[in-house]
Coordinates of N, CA and C in Angstrom, one line a residue:
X1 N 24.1 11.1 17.5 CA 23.0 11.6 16.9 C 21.9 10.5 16.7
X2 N 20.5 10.8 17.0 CA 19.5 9.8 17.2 C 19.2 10.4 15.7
X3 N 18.8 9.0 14.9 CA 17.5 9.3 13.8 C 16.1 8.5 14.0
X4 N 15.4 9.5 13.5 CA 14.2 9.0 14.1 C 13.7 8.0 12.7
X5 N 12.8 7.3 13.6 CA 12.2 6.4 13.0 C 11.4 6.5 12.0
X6 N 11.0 6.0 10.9 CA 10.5 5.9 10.2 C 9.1 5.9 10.3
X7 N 8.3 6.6 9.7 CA 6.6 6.4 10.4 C 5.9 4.9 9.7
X8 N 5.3 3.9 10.4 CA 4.5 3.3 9.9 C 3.2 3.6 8.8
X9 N 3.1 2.8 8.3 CA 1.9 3.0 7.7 C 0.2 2.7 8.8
X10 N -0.4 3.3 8.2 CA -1.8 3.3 9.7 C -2.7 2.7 8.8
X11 N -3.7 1.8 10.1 CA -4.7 1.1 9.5 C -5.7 0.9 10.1
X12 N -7.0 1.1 10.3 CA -7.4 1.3 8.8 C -7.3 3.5 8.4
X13 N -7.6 3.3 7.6 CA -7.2 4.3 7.0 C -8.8 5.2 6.6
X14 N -9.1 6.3 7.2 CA -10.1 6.5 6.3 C -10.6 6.7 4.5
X15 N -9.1 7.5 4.7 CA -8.7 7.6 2.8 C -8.3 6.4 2.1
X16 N -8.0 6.8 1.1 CA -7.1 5.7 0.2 C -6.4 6.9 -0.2
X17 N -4.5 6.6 0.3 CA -3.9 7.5 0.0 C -3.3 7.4 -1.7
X18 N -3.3 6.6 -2.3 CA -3.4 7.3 -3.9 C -4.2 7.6 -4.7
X19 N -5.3 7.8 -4.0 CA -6.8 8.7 -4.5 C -6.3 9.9 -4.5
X20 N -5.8 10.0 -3.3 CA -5.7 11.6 -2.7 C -4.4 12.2 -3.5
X21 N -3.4 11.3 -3.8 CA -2.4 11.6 -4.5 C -3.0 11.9 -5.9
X22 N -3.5 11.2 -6.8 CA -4.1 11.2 -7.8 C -5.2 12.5 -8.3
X23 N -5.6 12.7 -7.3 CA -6.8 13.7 -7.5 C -5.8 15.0 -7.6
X24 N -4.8 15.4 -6.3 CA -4.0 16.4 -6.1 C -2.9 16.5 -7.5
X25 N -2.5 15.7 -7.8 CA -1.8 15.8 -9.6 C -2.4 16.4 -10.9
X26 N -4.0 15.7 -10.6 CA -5.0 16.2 -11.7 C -5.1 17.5 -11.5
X27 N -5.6 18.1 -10.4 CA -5.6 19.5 -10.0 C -4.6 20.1 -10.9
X28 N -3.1 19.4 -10.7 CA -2.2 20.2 -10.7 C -1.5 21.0 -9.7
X29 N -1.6 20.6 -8.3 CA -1.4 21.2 -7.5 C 0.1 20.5 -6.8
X30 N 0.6 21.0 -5.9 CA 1.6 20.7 -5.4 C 1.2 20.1 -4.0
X31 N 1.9 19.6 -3.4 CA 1.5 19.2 -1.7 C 1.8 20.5 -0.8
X32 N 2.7 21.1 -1.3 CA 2.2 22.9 -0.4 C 1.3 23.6 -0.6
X33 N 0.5 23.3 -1.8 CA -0.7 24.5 -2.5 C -1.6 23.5 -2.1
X34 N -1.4 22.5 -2.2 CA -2.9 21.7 -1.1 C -2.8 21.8 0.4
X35 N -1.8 21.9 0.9 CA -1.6 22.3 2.4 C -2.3 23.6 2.4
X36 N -1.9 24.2 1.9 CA -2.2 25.9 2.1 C -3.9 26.0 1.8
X37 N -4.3 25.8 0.9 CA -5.6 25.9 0.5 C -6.7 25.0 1.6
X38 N -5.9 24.0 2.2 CA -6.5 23.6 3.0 C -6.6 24.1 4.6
X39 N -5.5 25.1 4.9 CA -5.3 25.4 6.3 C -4.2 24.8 7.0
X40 N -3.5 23.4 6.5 CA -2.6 23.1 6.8 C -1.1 24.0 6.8
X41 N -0.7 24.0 8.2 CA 0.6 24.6 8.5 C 2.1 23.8 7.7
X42 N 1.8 22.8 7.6 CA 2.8 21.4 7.3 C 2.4 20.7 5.9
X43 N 3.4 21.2 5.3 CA 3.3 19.9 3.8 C 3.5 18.5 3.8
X44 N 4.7 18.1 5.1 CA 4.8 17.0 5.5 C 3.4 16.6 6.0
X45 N 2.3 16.8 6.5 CA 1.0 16.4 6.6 C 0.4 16.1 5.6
X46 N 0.2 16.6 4.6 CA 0.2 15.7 2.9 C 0.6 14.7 2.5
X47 N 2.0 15.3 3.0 CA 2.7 13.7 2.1 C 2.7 12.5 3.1
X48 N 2.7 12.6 3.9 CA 2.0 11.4 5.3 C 0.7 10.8 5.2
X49 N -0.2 11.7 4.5 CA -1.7 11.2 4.1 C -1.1 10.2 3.0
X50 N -0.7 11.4 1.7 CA -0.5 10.7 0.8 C 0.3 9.2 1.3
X51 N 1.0 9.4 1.7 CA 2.1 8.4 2.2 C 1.1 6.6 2.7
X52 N 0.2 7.2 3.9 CA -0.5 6.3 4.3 C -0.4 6.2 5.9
X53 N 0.5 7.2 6.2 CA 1.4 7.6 7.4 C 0.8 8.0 8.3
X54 N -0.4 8.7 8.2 CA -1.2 9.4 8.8 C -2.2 9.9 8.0
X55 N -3.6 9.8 9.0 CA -5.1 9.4 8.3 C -5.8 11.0 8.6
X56 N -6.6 10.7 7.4 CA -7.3 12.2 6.9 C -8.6 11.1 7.2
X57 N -8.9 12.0 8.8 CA -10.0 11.9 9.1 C -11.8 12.5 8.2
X58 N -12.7 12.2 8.8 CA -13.7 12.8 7.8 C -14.1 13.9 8.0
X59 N -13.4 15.0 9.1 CA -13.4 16.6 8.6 C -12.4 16.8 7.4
X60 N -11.3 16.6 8.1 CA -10.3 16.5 7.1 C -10.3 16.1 5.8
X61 N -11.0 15.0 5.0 CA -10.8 14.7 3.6 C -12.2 15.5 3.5
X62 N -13.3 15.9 4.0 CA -14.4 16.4 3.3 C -13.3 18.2 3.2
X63 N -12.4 18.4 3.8 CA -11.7 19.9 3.2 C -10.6 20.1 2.2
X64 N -9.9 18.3 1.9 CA -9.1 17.8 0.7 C -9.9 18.0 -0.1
X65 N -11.1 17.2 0.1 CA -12.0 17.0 -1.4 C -12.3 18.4 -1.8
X66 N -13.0 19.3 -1.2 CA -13.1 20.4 -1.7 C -12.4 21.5 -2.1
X67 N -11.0 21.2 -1.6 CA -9.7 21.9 -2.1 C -9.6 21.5 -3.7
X68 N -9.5 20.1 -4.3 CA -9.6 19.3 -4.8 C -10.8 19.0 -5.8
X69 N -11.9 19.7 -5.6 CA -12.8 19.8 -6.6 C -13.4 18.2 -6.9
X70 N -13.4 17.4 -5.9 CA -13.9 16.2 -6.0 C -14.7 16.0 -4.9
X71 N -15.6 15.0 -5.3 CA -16.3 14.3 -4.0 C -15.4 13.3 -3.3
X72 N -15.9 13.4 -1.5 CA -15.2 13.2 -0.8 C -15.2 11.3 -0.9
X73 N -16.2 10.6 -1.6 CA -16.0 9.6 -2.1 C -15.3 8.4 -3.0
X74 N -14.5 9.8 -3.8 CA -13.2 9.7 -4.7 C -12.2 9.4 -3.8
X75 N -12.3 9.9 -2.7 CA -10.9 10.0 -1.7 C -10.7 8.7 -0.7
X76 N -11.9 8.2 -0.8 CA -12.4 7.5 0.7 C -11.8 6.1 0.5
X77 N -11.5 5.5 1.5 CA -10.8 3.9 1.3 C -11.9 3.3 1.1
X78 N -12.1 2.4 0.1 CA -13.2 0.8 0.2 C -13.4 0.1 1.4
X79 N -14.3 0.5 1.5 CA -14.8 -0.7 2.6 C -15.4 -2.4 2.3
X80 N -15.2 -3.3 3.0 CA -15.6 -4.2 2.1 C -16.9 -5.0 2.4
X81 N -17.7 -4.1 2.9 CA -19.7 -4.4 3.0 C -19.9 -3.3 3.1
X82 N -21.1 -3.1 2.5 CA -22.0 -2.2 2.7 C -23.4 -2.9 3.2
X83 N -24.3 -2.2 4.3 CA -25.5 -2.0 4.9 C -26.4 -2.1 3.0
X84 N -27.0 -2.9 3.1 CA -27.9 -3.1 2.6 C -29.2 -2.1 2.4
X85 N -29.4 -2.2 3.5 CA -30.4 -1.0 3.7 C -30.4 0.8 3.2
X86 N -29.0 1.0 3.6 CA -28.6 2.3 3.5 C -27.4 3.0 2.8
X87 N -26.3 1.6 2.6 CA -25.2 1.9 2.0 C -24.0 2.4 2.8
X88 N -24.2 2.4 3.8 CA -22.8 2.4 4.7 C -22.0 1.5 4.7
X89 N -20.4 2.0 4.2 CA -19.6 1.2 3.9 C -19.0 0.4 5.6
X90 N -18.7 -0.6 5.8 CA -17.9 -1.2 6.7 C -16.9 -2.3 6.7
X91 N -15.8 -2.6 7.4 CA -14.8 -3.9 7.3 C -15.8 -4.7 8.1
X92 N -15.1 -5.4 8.0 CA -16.0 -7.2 9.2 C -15.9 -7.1 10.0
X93 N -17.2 -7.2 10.8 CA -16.8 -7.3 12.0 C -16.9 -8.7 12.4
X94 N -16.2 -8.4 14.0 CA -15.8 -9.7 14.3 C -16.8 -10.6 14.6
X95 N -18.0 -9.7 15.2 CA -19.6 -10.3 15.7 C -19.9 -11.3 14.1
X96 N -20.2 -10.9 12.9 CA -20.6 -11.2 11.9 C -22.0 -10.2 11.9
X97 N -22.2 -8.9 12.4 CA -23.0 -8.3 12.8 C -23.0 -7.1 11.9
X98 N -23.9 -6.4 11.4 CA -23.7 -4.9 10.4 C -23.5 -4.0 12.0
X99 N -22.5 -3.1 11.9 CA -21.9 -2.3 13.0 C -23.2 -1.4 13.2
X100 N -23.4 -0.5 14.8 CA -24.4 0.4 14.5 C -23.9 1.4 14.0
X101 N -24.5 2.4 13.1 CA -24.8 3.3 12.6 C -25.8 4.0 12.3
X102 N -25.6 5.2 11.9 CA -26.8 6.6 11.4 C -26.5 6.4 10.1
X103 N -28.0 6.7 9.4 CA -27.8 6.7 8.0 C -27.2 8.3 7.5
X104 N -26.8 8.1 6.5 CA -25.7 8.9 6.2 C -26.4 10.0 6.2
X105 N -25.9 10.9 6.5 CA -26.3 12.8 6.7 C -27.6 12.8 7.2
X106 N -28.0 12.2 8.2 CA -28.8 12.1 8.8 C -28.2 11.9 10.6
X107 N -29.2 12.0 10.9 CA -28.9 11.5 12.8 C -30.2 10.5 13.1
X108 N -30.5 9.6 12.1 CA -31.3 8.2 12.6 C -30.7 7.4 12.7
X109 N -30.8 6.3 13.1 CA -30.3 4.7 13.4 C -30.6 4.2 12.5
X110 N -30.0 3.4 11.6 CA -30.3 2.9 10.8 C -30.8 1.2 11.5
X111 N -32.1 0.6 11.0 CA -32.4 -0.4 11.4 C -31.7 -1.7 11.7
X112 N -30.7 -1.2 10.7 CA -29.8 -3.1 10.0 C -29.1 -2.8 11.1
X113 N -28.6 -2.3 11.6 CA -27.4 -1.7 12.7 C -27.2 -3.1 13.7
X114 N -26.8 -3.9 13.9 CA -26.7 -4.5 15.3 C -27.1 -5.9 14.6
X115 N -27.6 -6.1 13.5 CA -28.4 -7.1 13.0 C -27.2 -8.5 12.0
X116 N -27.3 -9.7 12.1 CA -26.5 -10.3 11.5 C -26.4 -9.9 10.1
X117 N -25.2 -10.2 9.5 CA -25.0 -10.1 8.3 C -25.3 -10.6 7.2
X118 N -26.2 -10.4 6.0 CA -26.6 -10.9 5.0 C -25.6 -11.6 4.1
X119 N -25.4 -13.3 4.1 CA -24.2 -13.4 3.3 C -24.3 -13.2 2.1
X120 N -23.1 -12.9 1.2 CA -23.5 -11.9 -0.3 C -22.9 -12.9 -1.7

């Protein structure tokens, strides 16, 4: 008999998985009544978010959070810069460059995009 492996933890992560635990307690909900409310077929897909196992993309946590009754920024992993200009969170890049991006809920370029990093 094979056992299977144990799943890694993934990184980066777009959630922070004990936000998502955290939020789902307060509710009061279980990890099958947040599966369910969300469309998920699998509770093990919960507890793998929660876990850290597997990443709740940003369709995905914007339909946690609203299962959840929270903003989807309760949920979201820290980033550790934000764009100056606009507030888009990002990790380092290797360039020392602000990454490009669109400013949030929008479809413009944000200007900083491509531009070196302001040291903070």
């Amino acid at each position: 008999m094979l056992l299977k492996a144990a799943r890694q933890p993934r990184h980066p992560l777009h959630h922070d998985p004990a936000a998502v635990r955290q939020a789902r307690i307060a509710r009061n909900l279980s990890q099958a009544e947040l599966a369910k409310a969300i469309g998920l077929r699998s509770v093990g897909h919960i507890s793998e978010i929660e876990g850290g196992t597997r990443n709740a993309g940003p369709d995905l946590l914007r339909s946690i959070a609203e299962a959840l009754n929270c903003g989807v920024a309760a949920l979201e992993r820290q980033k550790k810069h934000q764009c100056e200009r606009c507030g888009y969170g990002y990790d380092e890049a290797p360039n020392g460059k602000v990454p490009l991006h669109t400013v949030l809920d929008t479809d413009q370029w944000c200007p900083k995009g491509g531009e070196t990093r302001s040291a903070a």
